[in-house]
PDB file of C-alpha atoms and ligand atoms in Angstrom:
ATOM      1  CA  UNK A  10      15.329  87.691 -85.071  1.00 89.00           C
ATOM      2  CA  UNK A  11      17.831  85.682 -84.092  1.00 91.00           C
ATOM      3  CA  UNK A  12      17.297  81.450 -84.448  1.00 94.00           C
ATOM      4  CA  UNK A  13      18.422  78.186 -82.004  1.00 94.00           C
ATOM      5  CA  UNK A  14      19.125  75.214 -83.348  1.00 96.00           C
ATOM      6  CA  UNK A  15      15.551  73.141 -83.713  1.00 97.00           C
ATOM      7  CA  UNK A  16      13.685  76.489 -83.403  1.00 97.00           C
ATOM      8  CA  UNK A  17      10.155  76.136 -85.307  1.00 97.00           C
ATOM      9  CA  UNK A  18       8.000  78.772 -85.610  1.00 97.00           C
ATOM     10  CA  UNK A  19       4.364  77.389 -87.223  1.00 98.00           C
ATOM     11  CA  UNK A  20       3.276  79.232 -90.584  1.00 98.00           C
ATOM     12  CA  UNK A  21       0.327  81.377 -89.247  1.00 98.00           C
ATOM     13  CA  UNK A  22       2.681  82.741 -86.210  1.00 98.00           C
ATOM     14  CA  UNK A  23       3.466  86.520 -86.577  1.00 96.00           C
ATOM     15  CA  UNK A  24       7.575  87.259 -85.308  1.00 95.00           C
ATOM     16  CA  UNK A  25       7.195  91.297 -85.532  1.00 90.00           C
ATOM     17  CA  UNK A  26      10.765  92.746 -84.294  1.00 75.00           C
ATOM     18  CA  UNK A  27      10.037  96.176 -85.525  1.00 72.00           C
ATOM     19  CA  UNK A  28      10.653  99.742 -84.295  1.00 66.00           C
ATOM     20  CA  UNK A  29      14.161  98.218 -83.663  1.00 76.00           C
ATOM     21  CA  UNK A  30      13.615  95.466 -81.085  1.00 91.00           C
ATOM     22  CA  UNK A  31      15.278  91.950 -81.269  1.00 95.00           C
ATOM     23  CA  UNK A  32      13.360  88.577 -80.777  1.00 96.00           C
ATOM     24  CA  UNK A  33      15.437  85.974 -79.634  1.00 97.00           C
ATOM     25  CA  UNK A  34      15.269  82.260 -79.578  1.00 97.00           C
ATOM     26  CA  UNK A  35      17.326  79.684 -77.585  1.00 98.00           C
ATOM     27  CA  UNK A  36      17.448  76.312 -78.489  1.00 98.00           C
ATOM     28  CA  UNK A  37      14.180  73.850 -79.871  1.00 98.00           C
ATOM     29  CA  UNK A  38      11.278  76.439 -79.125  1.00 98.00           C
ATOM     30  CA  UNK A  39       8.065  75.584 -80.356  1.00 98.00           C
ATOM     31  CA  UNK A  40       5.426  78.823 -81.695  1.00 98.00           C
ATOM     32  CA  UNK A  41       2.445  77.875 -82.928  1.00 98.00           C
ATOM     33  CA  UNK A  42       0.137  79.290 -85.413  1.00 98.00           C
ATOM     34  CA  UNK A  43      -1.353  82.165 -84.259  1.00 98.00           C
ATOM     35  CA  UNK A  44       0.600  83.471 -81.801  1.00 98.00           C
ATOM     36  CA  UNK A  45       2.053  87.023 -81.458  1.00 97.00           C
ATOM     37  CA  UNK A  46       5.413  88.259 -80.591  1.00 97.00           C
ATOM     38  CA  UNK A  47       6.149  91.817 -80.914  1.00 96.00           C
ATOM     39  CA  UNK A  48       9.238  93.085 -79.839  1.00 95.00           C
ATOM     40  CA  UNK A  49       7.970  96.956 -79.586  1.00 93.00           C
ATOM     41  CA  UNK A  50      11.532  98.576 -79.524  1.00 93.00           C
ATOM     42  CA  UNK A  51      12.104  96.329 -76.339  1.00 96.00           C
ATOM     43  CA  UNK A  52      12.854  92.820 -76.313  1.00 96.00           C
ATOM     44  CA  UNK A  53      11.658  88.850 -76.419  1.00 97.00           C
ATOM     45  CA  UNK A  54      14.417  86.480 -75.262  1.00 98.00           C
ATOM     46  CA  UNK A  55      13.442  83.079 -75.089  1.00 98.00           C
ATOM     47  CA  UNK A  56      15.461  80.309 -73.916  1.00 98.00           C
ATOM     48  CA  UNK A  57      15.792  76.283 -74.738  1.00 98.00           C
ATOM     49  CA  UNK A  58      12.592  74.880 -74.585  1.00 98.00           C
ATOM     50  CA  UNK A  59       9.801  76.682 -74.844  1.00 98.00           C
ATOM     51  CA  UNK A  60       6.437  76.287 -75.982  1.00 98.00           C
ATOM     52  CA  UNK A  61       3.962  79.235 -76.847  1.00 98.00           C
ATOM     53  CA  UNK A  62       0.820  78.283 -77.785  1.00 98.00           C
ATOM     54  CA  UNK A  63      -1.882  79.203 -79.953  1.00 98.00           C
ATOM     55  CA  UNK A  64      -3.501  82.982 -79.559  1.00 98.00           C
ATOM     56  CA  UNK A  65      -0.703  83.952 -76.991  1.00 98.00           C
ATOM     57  CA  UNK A  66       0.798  87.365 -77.171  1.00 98.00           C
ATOM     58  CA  UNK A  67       3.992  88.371 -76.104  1.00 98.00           C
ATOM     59  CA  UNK A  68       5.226  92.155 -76.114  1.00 97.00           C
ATOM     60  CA  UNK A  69       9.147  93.049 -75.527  1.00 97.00           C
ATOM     61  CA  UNK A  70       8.170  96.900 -74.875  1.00 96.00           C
ATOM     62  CA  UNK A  71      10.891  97.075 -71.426  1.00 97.00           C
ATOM     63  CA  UNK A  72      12.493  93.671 -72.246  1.00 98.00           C
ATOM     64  CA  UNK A  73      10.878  90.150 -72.057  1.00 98.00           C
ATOM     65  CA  UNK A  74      13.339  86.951 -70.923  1.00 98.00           C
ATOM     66  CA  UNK A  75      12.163  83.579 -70.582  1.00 98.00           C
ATOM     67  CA  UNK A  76      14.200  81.017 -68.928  1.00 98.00           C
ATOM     68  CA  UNK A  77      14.335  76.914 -70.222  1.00 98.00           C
ATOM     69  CA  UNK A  78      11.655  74.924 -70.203  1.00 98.00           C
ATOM     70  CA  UNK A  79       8.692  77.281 -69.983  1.00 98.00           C
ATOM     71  CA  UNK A  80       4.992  76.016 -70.956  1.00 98.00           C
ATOM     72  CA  UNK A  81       3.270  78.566 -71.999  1.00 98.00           C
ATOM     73  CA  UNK A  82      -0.692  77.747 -72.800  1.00 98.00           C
ATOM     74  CA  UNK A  83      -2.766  79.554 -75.135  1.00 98.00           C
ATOM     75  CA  UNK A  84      -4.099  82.606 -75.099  1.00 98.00           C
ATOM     76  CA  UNK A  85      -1.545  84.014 -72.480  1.00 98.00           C
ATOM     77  CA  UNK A  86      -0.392  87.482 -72.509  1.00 98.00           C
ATOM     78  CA  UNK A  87       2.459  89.303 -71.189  1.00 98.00           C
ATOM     79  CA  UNK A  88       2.938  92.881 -71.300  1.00 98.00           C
ATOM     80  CA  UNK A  89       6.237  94.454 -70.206  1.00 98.00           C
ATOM     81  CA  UNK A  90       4.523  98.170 -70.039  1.00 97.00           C
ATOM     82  CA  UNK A  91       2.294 100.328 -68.764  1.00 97.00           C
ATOM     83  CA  UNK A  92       0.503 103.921 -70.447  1.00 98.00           C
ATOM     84  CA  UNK A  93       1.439 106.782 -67.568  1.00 98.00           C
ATOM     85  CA  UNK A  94      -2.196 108.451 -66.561  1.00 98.00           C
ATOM     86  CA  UNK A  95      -1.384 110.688 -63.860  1.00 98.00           C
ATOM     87  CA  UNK A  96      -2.824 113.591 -66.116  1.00 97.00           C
ATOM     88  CA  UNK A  97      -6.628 113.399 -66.209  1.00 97.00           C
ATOM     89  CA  UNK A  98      -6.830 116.595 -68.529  1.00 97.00           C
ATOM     90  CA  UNK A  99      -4.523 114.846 -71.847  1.00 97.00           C
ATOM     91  CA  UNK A 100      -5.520 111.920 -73.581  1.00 98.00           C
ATOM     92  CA  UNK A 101      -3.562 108.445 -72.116  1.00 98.00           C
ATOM     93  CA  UNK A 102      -2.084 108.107 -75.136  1.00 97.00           C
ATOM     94  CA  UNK A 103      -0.421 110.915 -75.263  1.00 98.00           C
ATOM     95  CA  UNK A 104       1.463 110.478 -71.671  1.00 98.00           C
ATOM     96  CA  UNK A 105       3.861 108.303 -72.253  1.00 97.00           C
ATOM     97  CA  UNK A 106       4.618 104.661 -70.903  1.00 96.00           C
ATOM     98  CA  UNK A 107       6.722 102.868 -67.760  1.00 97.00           C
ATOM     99  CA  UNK A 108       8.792 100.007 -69.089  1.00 97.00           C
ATOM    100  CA  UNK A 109       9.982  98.110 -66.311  1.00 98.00           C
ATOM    101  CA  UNK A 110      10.862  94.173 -67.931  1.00 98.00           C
ATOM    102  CA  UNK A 111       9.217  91.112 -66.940  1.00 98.00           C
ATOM    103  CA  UNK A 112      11.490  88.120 -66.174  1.00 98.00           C
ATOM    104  CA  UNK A 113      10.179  84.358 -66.112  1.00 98.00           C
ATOM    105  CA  UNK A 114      12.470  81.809 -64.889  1.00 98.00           C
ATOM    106  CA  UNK A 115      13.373  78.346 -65.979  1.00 98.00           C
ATOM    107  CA  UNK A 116      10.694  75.383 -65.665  1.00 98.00           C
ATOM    108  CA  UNK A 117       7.820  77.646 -65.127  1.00 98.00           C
ATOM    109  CA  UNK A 118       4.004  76.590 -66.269  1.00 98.00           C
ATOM    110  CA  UNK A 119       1.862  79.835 -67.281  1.00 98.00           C
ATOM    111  CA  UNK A 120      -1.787  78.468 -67.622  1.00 98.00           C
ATOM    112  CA  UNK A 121      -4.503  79.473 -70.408  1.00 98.00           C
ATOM    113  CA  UNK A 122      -5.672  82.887 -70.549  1.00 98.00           C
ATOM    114  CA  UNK A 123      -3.016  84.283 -68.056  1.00 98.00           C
ATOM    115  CA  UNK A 124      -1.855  88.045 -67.833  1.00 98.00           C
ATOM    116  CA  UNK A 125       1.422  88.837 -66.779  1.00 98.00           C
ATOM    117  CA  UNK A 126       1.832  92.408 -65.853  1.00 98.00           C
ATOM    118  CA  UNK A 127       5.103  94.760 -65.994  1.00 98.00           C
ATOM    119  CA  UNK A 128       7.566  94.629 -63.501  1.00 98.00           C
ATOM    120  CA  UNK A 129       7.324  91.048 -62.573  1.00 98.00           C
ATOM    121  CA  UNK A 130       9.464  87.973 -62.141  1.00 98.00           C
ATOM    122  CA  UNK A 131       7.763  84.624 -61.996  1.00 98.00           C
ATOM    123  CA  UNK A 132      10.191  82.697 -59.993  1.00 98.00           C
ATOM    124  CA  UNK A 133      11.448  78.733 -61.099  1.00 97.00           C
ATOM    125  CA  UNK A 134       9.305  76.309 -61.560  1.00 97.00           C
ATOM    126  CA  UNK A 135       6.272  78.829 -60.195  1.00 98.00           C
ATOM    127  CA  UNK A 136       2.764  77.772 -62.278  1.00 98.00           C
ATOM    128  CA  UNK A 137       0.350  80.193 -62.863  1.00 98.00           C
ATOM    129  CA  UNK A 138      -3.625  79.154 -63.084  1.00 98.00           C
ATOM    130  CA  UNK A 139      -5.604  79.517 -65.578  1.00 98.00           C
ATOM    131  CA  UNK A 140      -7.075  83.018 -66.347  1.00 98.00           C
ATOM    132  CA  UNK A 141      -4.761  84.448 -63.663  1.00 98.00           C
ATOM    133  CA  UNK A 142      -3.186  87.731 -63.728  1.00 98.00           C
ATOM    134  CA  UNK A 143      -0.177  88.228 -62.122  1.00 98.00           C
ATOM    135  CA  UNK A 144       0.774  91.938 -60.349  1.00 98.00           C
ATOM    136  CA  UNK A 145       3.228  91.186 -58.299  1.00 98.00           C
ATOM    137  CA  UNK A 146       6.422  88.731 -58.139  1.00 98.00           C
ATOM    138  CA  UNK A 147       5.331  84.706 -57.912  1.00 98.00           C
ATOM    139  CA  UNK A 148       7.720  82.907 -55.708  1.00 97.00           C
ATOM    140  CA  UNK A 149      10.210  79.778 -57.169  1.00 97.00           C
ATOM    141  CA  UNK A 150       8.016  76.938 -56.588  1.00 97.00           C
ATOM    142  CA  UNK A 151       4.792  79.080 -56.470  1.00 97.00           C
ATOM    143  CA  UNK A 152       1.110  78.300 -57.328  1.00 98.00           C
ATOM    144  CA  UNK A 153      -0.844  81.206 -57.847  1.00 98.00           C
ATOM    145  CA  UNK A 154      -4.714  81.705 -58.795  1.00 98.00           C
ATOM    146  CA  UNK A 155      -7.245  84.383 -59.397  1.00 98.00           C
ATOM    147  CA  UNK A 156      -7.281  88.379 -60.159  1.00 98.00           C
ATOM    148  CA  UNK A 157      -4.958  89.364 -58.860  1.00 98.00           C
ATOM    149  CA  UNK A 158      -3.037  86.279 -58.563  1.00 98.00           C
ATOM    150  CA  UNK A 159      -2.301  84.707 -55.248  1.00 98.00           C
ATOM    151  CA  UNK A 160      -0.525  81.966 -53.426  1.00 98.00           C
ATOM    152  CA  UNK A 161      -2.296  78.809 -52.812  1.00 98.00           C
ATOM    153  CA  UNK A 162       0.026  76.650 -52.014  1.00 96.00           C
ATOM    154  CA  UNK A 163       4.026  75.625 -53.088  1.00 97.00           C
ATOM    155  CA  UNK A 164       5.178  72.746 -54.834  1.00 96.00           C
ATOM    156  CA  UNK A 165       7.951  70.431 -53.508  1.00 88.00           C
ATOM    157  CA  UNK A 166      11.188  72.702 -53.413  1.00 81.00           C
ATOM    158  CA  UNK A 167      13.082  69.561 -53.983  1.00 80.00           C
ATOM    159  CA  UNK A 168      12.453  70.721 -57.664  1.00 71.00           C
ATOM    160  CA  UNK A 169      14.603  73.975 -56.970  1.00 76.00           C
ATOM    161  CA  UNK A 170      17.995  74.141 -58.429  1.00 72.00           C
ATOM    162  CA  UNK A 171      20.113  77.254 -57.756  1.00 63.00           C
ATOM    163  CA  UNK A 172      19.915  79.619 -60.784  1.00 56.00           C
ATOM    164  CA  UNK A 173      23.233  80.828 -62.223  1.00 51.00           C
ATOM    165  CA  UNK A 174      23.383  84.806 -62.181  1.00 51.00           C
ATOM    166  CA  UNK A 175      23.970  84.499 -66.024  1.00 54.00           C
ATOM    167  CA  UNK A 176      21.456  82.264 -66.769  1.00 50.00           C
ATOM    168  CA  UNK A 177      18.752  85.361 -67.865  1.00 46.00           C
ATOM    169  CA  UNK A 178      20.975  87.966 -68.795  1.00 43.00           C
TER     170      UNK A 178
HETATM  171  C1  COA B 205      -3.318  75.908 -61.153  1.00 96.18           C
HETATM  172  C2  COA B 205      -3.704  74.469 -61.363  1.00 96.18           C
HETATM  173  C3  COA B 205      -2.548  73.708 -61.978  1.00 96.18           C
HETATM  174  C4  COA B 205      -3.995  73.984 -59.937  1.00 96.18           C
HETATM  175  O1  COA B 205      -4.187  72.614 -59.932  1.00 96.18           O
HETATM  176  P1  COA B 205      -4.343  71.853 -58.498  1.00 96.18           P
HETATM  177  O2  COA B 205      -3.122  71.990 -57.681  1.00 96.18           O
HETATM  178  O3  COA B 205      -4.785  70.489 -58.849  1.00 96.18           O
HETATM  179  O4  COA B 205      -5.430  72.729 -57.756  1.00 96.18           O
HETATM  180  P2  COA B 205      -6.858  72.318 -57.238  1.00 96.18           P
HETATM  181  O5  COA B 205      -7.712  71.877 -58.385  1.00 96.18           O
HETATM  182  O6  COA B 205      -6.644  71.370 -56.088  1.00 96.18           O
HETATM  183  O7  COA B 205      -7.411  73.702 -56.703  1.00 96.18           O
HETATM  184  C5  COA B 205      -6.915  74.318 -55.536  1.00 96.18           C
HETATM  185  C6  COA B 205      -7.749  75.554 -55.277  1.00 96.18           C
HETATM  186  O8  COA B 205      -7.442  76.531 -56.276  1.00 96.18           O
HETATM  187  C7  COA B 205      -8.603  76.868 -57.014  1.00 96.18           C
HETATM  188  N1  COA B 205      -8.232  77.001 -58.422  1.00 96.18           N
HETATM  189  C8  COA B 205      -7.639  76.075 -59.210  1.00 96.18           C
HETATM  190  N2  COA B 205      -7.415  76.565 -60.429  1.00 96.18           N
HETATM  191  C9  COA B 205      -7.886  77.830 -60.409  1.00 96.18           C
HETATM  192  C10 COA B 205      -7.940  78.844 -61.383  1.00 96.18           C
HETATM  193  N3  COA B 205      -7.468  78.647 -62.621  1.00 96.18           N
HETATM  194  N4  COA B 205      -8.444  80.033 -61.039  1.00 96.18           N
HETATM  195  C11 COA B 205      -8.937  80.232 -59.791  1.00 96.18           C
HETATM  196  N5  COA B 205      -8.902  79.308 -58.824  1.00 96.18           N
HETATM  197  C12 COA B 205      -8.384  78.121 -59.140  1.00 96.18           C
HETATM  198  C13 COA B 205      -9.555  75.704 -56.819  1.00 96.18           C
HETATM  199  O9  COA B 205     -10.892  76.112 -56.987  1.00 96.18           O
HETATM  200  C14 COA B 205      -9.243  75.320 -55.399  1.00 96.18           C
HETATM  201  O10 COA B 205      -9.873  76.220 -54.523  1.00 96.18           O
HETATM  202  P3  COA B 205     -10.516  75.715 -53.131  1.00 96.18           P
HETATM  203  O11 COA B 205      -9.357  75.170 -52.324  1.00 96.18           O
HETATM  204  O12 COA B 205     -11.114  76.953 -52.552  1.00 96.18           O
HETATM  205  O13 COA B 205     -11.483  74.660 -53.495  1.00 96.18           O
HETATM  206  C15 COA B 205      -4.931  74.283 -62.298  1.00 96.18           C
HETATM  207  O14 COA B 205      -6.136  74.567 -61.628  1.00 96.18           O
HETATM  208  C16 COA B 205      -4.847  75.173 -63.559  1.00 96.18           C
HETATM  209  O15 COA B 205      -5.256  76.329 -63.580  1.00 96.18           O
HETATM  210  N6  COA B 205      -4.289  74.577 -64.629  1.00 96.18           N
HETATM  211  C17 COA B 205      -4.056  75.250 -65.880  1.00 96.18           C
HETATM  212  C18 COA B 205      -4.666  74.432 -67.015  1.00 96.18           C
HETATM  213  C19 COA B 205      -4.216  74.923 -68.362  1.00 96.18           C
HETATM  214  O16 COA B 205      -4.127  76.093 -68.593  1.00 96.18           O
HETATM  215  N7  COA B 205      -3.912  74.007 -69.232  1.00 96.18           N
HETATM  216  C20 COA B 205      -3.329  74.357 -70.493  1.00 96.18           C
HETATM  217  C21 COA B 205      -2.438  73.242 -70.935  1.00 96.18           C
HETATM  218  S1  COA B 205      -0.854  73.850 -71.484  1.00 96.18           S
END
């Protein structure tokens, strides 16, 4: 695990970097108690600035980065993986996974109960409703809703600031 300055992590969190992943935090992130992160030989980086709340769970199977200033409400969770099931005749867990690496950008909102899927980036400043679960990339500036989650409208790009390439590396 490696700490930011102003980092806290509350005392009924779980940090679980096992099977040789890395969890890492930028600067004046907030966990709270009972919360999950579990880098499953993958990764969680998290930049300046970010809140998870209680009950959320956060995997780091094909790599998990979080951008500044992400809100993250409870009971959110965000899987970077998939089991393979193309083979109806062996048991699921026996075939393997897809790891493809989620990516959430800076100033993004992720509502209560949300589901973020593999593969995705939720673009800057995006907000994702409650109970939502998110399949496909979410636009900078996006509001989605609903299963699977959707566009219902954009906020005011006006908000948008160009992202540095190095910013989420
Ligand atoms: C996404 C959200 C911010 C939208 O707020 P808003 O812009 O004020 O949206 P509105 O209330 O005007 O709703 C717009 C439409 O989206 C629908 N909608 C809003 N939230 C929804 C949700 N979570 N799931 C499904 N549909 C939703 C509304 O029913 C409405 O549909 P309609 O046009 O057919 O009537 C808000 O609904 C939300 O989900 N907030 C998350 C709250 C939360 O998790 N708080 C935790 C604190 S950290």
């Amino acid at each position: 695990v490696r700490w930011g300055t102003g980092t806290m992590v509350y005392p009924y969190a779980r940090l679980e970097p096992r099977r040789t992943g890395t969890i890492a935090f930028g600067e004046r992130c907030t966990v709270h108690d009972h919360a999950v992160l579990i880098a499953q030989g993958g990764f969680i980086h998290l930049g300046d600035r970010v809140s998870v709340n209680p009950f959320c769970v956060l995997y780091g199977h094909g790599g998990l980065t979080i951008g500044n200033n992400v809100l993250i409400a409870s009971h959110v969770v965000i899987i970077p993986a998939n089991h393979q099931f193309a083979d109806a005749t062996t048991p699921i867990r026996e075939q393997g996974e897809t790891r493809l690496g989620i990516r959430i950008e800076d100033n993004v909102w992720l509502g209560t109960r949300a589901t973020i899927l593999d593969g995705v980036t939720i673009g800057q400043g995006a907000i994702v409703a409650a109970g939502a679960v998110v399949t496909k990339d979410v636009p900078p500036m996006a509001i989605v809703v609903g299963v699977p989650a959707k566009v219902i409208r954009y906020r005011d790009q006006s908000g948008l600031t160009e992202l540095p390439a190095e910013a989420l590396t």
